[in-house]
Coordinates of C-alpha atoms and ligand atoms in Angstrom, one line a residue:
M1 CA -24.8 29.8 -1.8
T2 CA -21.4 29.3 0.1
T3 CA -20.7 25.7 0.7
T4 CA -19.7 24.6 4.0
F5 CA -17.3 21.8 4.9
L6 CA -17.7 20.5 8.6
Y7 CA -14.9 18.9 10.5
K8 CA -15.9 16.7 13.4
S9 CA -13.1 15.2 15.0
D10 CA -9.9 16.4 17.1
P11 CA -10.3 20.2 17.1
V12 CA -6.7 20.8 17.5
R13 CA -5.9 18.9 14.2
G14 CA -9.0 20.5 12.8
R15 CA -7.4 24.1 13.2
Q16 CA -4.6 22.8 11.0
W17 CA -7.1 21.5 8.4
A18 CA -8.8 24.8 8.5
E19 CA -5.3 26.6 7.7
V20 CA -5.0 24.3 4.7
F21 CA -8.4 25.2 3.5
R22 CA -7.8 28.7 4.1
Q23 CA -4.9 28.7 1.8
H24 CA -6.0 26.3 -0.9
A25 CA -9.7 26.4 -1.0
P26 CA -10.7 29.8 0.5
E27 CA -14.2 29.5 -1.4
I28 CA -15.1 26.8 1.2
D29 CA -16.7 27.9 4.6
F30 CA -14.4 25.4 6.7
R31 CA -16.0 24.9 10.2
I32 CA -15.2 22.9 13.2
W33 CA -17.9 21.0 15.2
P34 CA -20.0 22.1 17.2
D35 CA -19.9 25.5 15.1
V36 CA -22.0 24.2 12.1
G37 CA -23.3 27.2 10.9
D38 CA -26.3 27.0 8.5
P39 CA -27.0 23.2 8.4
Q40 CA -28.5 23.7 5.0
R41 CA -25.0 24.8 3.7
V42 CA -23.1 21.7 5.1
R43 CA -22.5 19.7 1.8
F44 CA -19.3 17.9 3.1
L45 CA -18.6 16.3 6.6
A46 CA -15.1 14.9 7.7
A47 CA -15.7 12.8 11.0
W48 CA -14.6 9.8 12.9
E49 CA -17.9 9.5 14.4
P50 CA -20.7 11.2 12.6
P51 CA -23.6 12.9 14.5
A52 CA -26.7 10.7 14.6
D53 CA -29.5 11.5 12.2
L54 CA -27.1 12.8 9.6
A55 CA -29.9 13.0 6.9
T56 CA -32.1 15.2 9.1
Q57 CA -29.5 17.5 10.4
F58 CA -27.7 18.0 7.2
P59 CA -30.2 17.5 4.5
Q60 CA -27.7 18.8 1.8
L61 CA -24.9 16.5 2.7
E62 CA -23.1 15.1 -0.3
V63 CA -20.0 13.2 0.9
L64 CA -18.8 11.8 4.2
F65 CA -15.1 11.5 4.5
S66 CA -13.6 9.3 7.2
S67 CA -10.9 11.3 9.3
G68 CA -9.0 7.9 9.5
A69 CA -8.1 5.1 7.3
G70 CA -10.8 2.7 8.7
V71 CA -14.7 3.1 8.2
D72 CA -15.5 0.3 10.5
Q73 CA -16.6 2.9 13.2
F74 CA -19.5 4.1 10.8
D75 CA -22.8 2.4 11.1
F76 CA -23.6 2.0 7.5
A77 CA -27.0 1.1 8.0
A78 CA -27.7 4.6 9.9
L79 CA -26.1 6.7 6.9
P80 CA -28.3 7.9 4.1
P81 CA -27.9 5.0 1.6
A82 CA -26.8 6.9 -1.6
L83 CA -24.3 9.1 0.6
P84 CA -20.7 8.6 -0.9
V85 CA -18.4 7.6 2.1
V86 CA -14.7 8.1 1.6
R87 CA -11.9 6.7 3.7
M88 CA -8.4 8.3 4.4
V89 CA -5.8 7.6 1.9
E90 CA -3.0 10.2 2.6
P91 CA 0.7 10.0 2.6
G92 CA 1.2 10.9 6.2
I93 CA -0.8 8.1 7.4
V94 CA 0.9 5.7 5.1
R95 CA 4.3 6.9 6.3
G96 CA 3.6 6.3 10.0
M97 CA 2.4 2.6 9.3
V98 CA 5.4 1.8 7.2
E99 CA 7.7 3.2 10.3
Y100 CA 5.8 1.2 12.8
V101 CA 5.5 -2.1 11.0
T102 CA 9.1 -1.8 10.0
Q103 CA 10.2 -1.4 13.5
A104 CA 8.1 -4.1 14.6
V105 CA 9.3 -6.7 11.9
L106 CA 13.0 -5.7 12.5
S107 CA 12.5 -6.1 16.2
L108 CA 10.9 -9.6 16.0
H109 CA 13.7 -10.6 13.2
R110 CA 16.4 -9.4 15.4
D111 CA 15.1 -11.0 18.5
I112 CA 14.8 -7.7 20.5
P113 CA 12.0 -9.1 22.7
A114 CA 13.9 -12.1 23.5
Y115 CA 16.9 -9.7 24.6
R116 CA 14.6 -7.6 26.7
R117 CA 13.5 -10.8 28.6
Q118 CA 17.2 -11.9 29.0
Q119 CA 18.1 -8.4 30.2
Q120 CA 15.5 -8.8 33.1
T121 CA 17.6 -11.7 34.5
G122 CA 20.9 -10.3 33.4
E123 CA 21.6 -13.1 30.9
W124 CA 24.3 -12.3 28.2
R125 CA 23.5 -14.8 25.4
P126 CA 23.8 -14.1 21.8
L127 CA 21.1 -15.7 19.6
P128 CA 21.8 -16.8 15.9
V129 CA 21.5 -13.7 13.4
R130 CA 19.4 -14.8 10.4
P131 CA 19.7 -12.8 7.1
A132 CA 16.4 -10.9 6.1
A133 CA 16.3 -13.2 2.9
E134 CA 15.8 -16.1 5.2
R135 CA 12.6 -14.6 7.0
R136 CA 9.4 -14.9 5.3
V137 CA 7.1 -11.9 6.0
G138 CA 3.3 -12.0 4.9
V139 CA 0.9 -9.4 4.8
L140 CA -2.8 -9.8 5.2
G141 CA -4.2 -6.8 2.9
L142 CA -2.7 -5.4 0.1
G143 CA -4.4 -2.1 0.1
S144 CA -2.7 1.3 0.5
L145 CA -1.0 0.5 3.7
G146 CA -0.2 -3.1 3.0
Q147 CA 1.6 -2.4 -0.3
A148 CA 3.6 0.5 1.3
V149 CA 4.8 -1.7 4.1
L150 CA 5.8 -4.5 1.6
A151 CA 7.8 -2.0 -0.4
Q152 CA 9.8 -1.0 2.6
L153 CA 10.3 -4.6 3.9
L154 CA 11.4 -5.7 0.4
D155 CA 14.1 -2.9 0.7
F156 CA 15.3 -4.7 3.8
G157 CA 15.6 -7.9 1.8
F158 CA 12.8 -9.9 3.4
D159 CA 11.0 -12.6 1.5
C160 CA 7.8 -11.0 1.1
A161 CA 4.3 -12.1 0.4
G162 CA 0.6 -10.6 0.6
W163 CA -2.8 -11.9 0.7
S164 CA -5.9 -10.1 -0.5
R165 CA -9.5 -10.7 -1.5
S166 CA -8.8 -9.9 -5.1
Q167 CA -5.6 -11.1 -7.0
H168 CA -2.8 -8.5 -7.3
V169 CA 0.5 -8.3 -8.8
V170 CA 3.2 -6.6 -6.9
E171 CA 6.8 -6.7 -8.0
G172 CA 8.9 -9.0 -5.7
V173 CA 6.1 -10.1 -3.7
Q174 CA 4.3 -13.3 -3.9
C175 CA 0.7 -12.6 -3.9
F176 CA -2.2 -14.9 -2.6
A177 CA -5.8 -14.3 -3.2
G178 CA -9.0 -15.6 -1.6
Q179 CA -9.9 -18.1 1.2
E180 CA -8.6 -21.0 -0.7
A181 CA -5.1 -19.4 -1.0
L182 CA -4.9 -18.5 2.8
P183 CA -3.4 -21.8 4.1
A184 CA -0.7 -21.7 1.5
F185 CA 0.1 -18.1 2.4
L186 CA 0.3 -18.9 6.0
A187 CA 2.2 -21.9 5.7
R188 CA 5.2 -19.8 4.2
T189 CA 4.9 -16.9 6.7
D190 CA 7.3 -16.5 9.7
I191 CA 6.2 -12.8 10.6
L192 CA 2.5 -12.2 10.0
I193 CA 1.2 -8.7 9.8
C194 CA -2.3 -8.0 10.0
L195 CA -3.5 -4.9 7.8
L196 CA -7.1 -5.7 6.8
P197 CA -10.0 -3.6 7.5
L198 CA -12.6 -4.8 10.0
T199 CA -15.5 -6.4 8.0
D200 CA -17.9 -9.3 8.8
A201 CA -15.4 -11.4 6.8
T202 CA -12.4 -10.4 8.9
R203 CA -13.9 -10.3 12.4
R204 CA -12.3 -13.0 14.5
M205 CA -10.1 -14.2 11.7
L206 CA -7.0 -14.2 13.7
N207 CA -7.9 -17.4 15.6
A208 CA -6.6 -20.9 16.4
T209 CA -7.5 -22.3 13.0
L210 CA -5.5 -19.6 11.3
F211 CA -2.6 -19.9 13.8
A212 CA -2.4 -23.5 13.2
H213 CA -1.4 -23.0 9.5
L214 CA 1.4 -20.9 10.5
P215 CA 4.9 -22.6 10.8
Q216 CA 5.5 -23.5 14.5
G217 CA 7.2 -20.4 16.5
A218 CA 5.5 -17.9 13.9
M219 CA 5.2 -14.1 15.1
L220 CA 2.2 -11.8 14.7
V221 CA 2.2 -8.0 14.2
H222 CA -1.6 -6.7 14.5
V223 CA -2.2 -3.4 13.2
G224 CA -5.7 -4.1 11.8
R225 CA -8.5 -3.9 14.2
G226 CA -8.9 -5.4 17.7
P227 CA -12.0 -7.6 16.9
Q228 CA -10.1 -9.3 14.1
L229 CA -8.1 -11.2 16.9
V230 CA -9.4 -13.9 19.2
S231 CA -7.5 -13.0 22.3
D232 CA -7.9 -16.5 24.0
D233 CA -6.6 -18.2 20.9
L234 CA -3.5 -15.9 20.8
L235 CA -2.9 -16.6 24.6
A236 CA -3.1 -20.4 23.8
A237 CA -1.1 -20.3 20.6
L238 CA 1.8 -18.3 22.6
D239 CA 1.5 -20.8 25.6
S240 CA 1.9 -23.9 23.3
G241 CA 4.7 -22.5 21.3
Q242 CA 2.8 -22.4 18.0
L243 CA 3.4 -18.5 18.0
S244 CA 6.5 -17.2 19.8
E245 CA 5.8 -13.4 19.8
A246 CA 2.9 -11.1 19.4
M247 CA 3.0 -7.4 18.8
L248 CA -0.4 -5.6 19.2
D249 CA -1.4 -2.1 18.4
V250 CA -5.0 -2.9 18.3
T251 CA -7.2 -4.6 21.0
D252 CA -10.8 -5.3 21.9
P253 CA -11.8 -3.3 23.8
E254 CA -9.8 -0.1 23.6
P255 CA -8.4 1.0 25.8
L256 CA -7.6 -2.4 26.9
P257 CA -8.6 -2.6 30.7
A258 CA -6.0 -2.9 33.5
G259 CA -5.6 -6.5 34.5
H260 CA -6.7 -8.2 31.1
A261 CA -4.6 -11.2 30.2
L262 CA -3.0 -9.7 27.1
W263 CA -1.3 -7.1 29.2
K264 CA 0.6 -9.9 31.4
H265 CA 1.8 -12.4 28.9
P266 CA 5.5 -12.0 28.5
R267 CA 5.4 -12.5 24.8
I268 CA 2.8 -9.9 24.1
H269 CA 3.9 -6.5 23.3
I270 CA 1.3 -3.8 23.4
T271 CA 1.1 -0.2 22.1
P272 CA -2.1 1.9 22.3
H273 CA -3.4 2.1 19.0
I274 CA -0.6 4.4 17.9
A275 CA 0.8 2.5 14.6
S276 CA -0.2 5.4 12.4
M277 CA -2.3 8.6 12.5
T278 CA -3.7 10.8 9.8
Q279 CA -1.6 13.8 9.3
P280 CA -3.6 16.9 9.2
L281 CA -1.7 19.0 6.6
S282 CA -1.4 16.2 4.1
A283 CA -4.9 14.8 4.9
A284 CA -6.5 18.2 4.2
A285 CA -4.7 18.5 1.0
V286 CA -5.9 15.1 0.0
V287 CA -9.5 16.0 0.8
I288 CA -9.2 19.2 -1.0
D289 CA -8.2 17.2 -4.2
N290 CA -11.0 15.0 -3.7
L291 CA -13.6 17.7 -3.5
R292 CA -12.1 19.0 -6.8
R293 CA -12.6 15.4 -8.2
F294 CA -16.0 15.2 -6.9
N295 CA -17.2 18.5 -8.3
A296 CA -15.6 17.5 -11.9
G297 CA -17.5 14.1 -11.6
E298 CA -14.2 12.1 -11.2
P299 CA -13.9 9.2 -9.0
M300 CA -12.6 10.1 -5.5
I301 CA -9.4 8.5 -3.9
G302 CA -10.5 6.1 -1.1
L303 CA -14.2 5.8 -2.1
V304 CA -15.8 2.9 -0.1
D305 CA -17.6 0.1 -1.5
R306 CA -20.4 -0.1 1.0
T307 CA -21.3 -3.7 -0.3
R308 CA -17.7 -4.9 0.7
G309 CA -17.6 -2.8 3.9
Y310 CA -14.2 -1.2 3.1
Ligands
NDP1 P1 -7.5 -0.8 1.8 O1 -8.9 -0.6 1.7 O2 -6.7 0.2 1.1 O3 -7.0 -2.2 1.8 C1 -7.7 -3.4 2.5 C2 -6.8 -4.6 2.0 O4 -7.5 -5.7 2.5 C3 -7.1 -4.9 0.3 O5 -5.9 -5.3 -0.1 C4 -8.4 -6.0 0.6 O6 -8.2 -6.6 -0.8 C5 -8.0 -6.5 1.7 N1 -9.2 -7.3 2.3 C6 -10.3 -6.8 2.7 N2 -11.2 -7.7 3.0 C7 -10.7 -8.9 2.8 C8 -10.9 -10.2 2.7 N3 -12.3 -10.6 3.4 N4 -10.1 -11.2 2.5 C9 -8.8 -10.9 2.0 N5 -8.4 -9.7 1.7 C10 -9.2 -8.5 2.1 O7 -7.2 -0.4 3.4 P2 -5.9 0.4 4.0 O8 -4.6 -0.5 3.6 O9 -5.9 1.9 3.8 O10 -6.0 0.1 5.8 C11 -6.1 -1.1 6.2 C12 -6.7 -1.1 7.6 O11 -5.6 -0.6 8.6 C13 -7.7 -0.1 7.9 O12 -9.1 -0.5 7.6 C14 -7.6 0.0 9.6 O13 -8.3 -0.9 10.1 C15 -6.0 -0.3 9.7 N6 -5.4 0.7 10.3 C16 -4.8 0.6 11.4 C17 -4.3 1.8 11.8 C18 -3.5 1.8 13.1 O14 -2.9 2.9 13.7 N7 -3.3 0.7 13.9 C19 -4.0 3.1 11.1 C20 -4.6 2.9 9.9 C21 -5.3 2.1 9.4 P3 -8.6 -6.1 -2.2 O15 -7.3 -5.2 -2.5 O16 -8.8 -7.5 -2.9 O17 -9.8 -5.2 -2.2
OXD2 C1 -7.3 4.7 11.3 C2 -6.7 4.5 12.4 O1 -8.1 4.0 10.7 O2 -6.1 5.4 13.0 O3 -6.9 5.9 10.6 O4 -6.6 3.4 13.0

């Protein structure tokens, strides 16, 4: 019986996936939601938001692929318990995140937000230029994105550190692990980048207590998930000078409603969740490779550990 791979996400990008499947996995019947064909044939699904009652609709479903890097949009309790879930680990999304975070860090490092404010009042006032080696950058999350970002920042000569749940060894990066090491990591961080997945452990983690461990005047680049940040604590930290700038690519809620206090703060710089996006051509190629792995009984890249939530 022919296998169906069902794609339920942006249909324009879906057509690019379809072309890659047509060229490299022609034996698979690739379909774009809502054209599901025979539901009994759907063995694989790629989705940002899967349909409800997955088990009833697609009783032969064997793998759920997230069309993005995050999986916090899935209600794990509503998914069949033994269904493997795979997050997106693909070179295009990694490159996009490296570009975004690099521009954010360079912009903060070289005082671009301050010059924008000066321009508004016609003020010509050079600020001191610090070498990158004297700027301590710290990345929360040493996963596929965090490590790629650090590799680029190391190239610029920044003093780099990272924090994760388990201990990592990354050349040139001071690695910290676990809650007990968090204060020491924060104490040496001038520019903090959040690249953590949203889980029960990371929700509301960017709060007043965490900000208090940073050096006074530290800066934040938040590219994880909106609910990790306590907005009122950020506003208070900026008003008190504990933090000096914040670049937010993610907010809670999204879209951020007009008139929200985060829009108005002169030291907050917002982009609408565009730091990075799955690139259809490279993503489809990675998924086809994962299907080969799955069929060969090999571990798939990006397999989610449901007990950890990422
Ligand atoms: P990974 O799963 O590869 O890495 C997650 C990292 O976070 C790991 O190093 C993990 O530690 C660490 N971590 C998770 N929970 C904790 C915790 N409680 N304490 C300490 N460390 C923790 O994810 P990716 O790098 O692929 O992606 C990270 C996130 O980036 C995504 O989940 C998504 O939310 C966000 N994202 C945002 C985008 C945007 O456009 N703004 C685009 C794409 C992703 P360990 O290594 O020990 O497991
Ligand atoms: C993702 C995102 O998780 O775009 O892929 O945020």
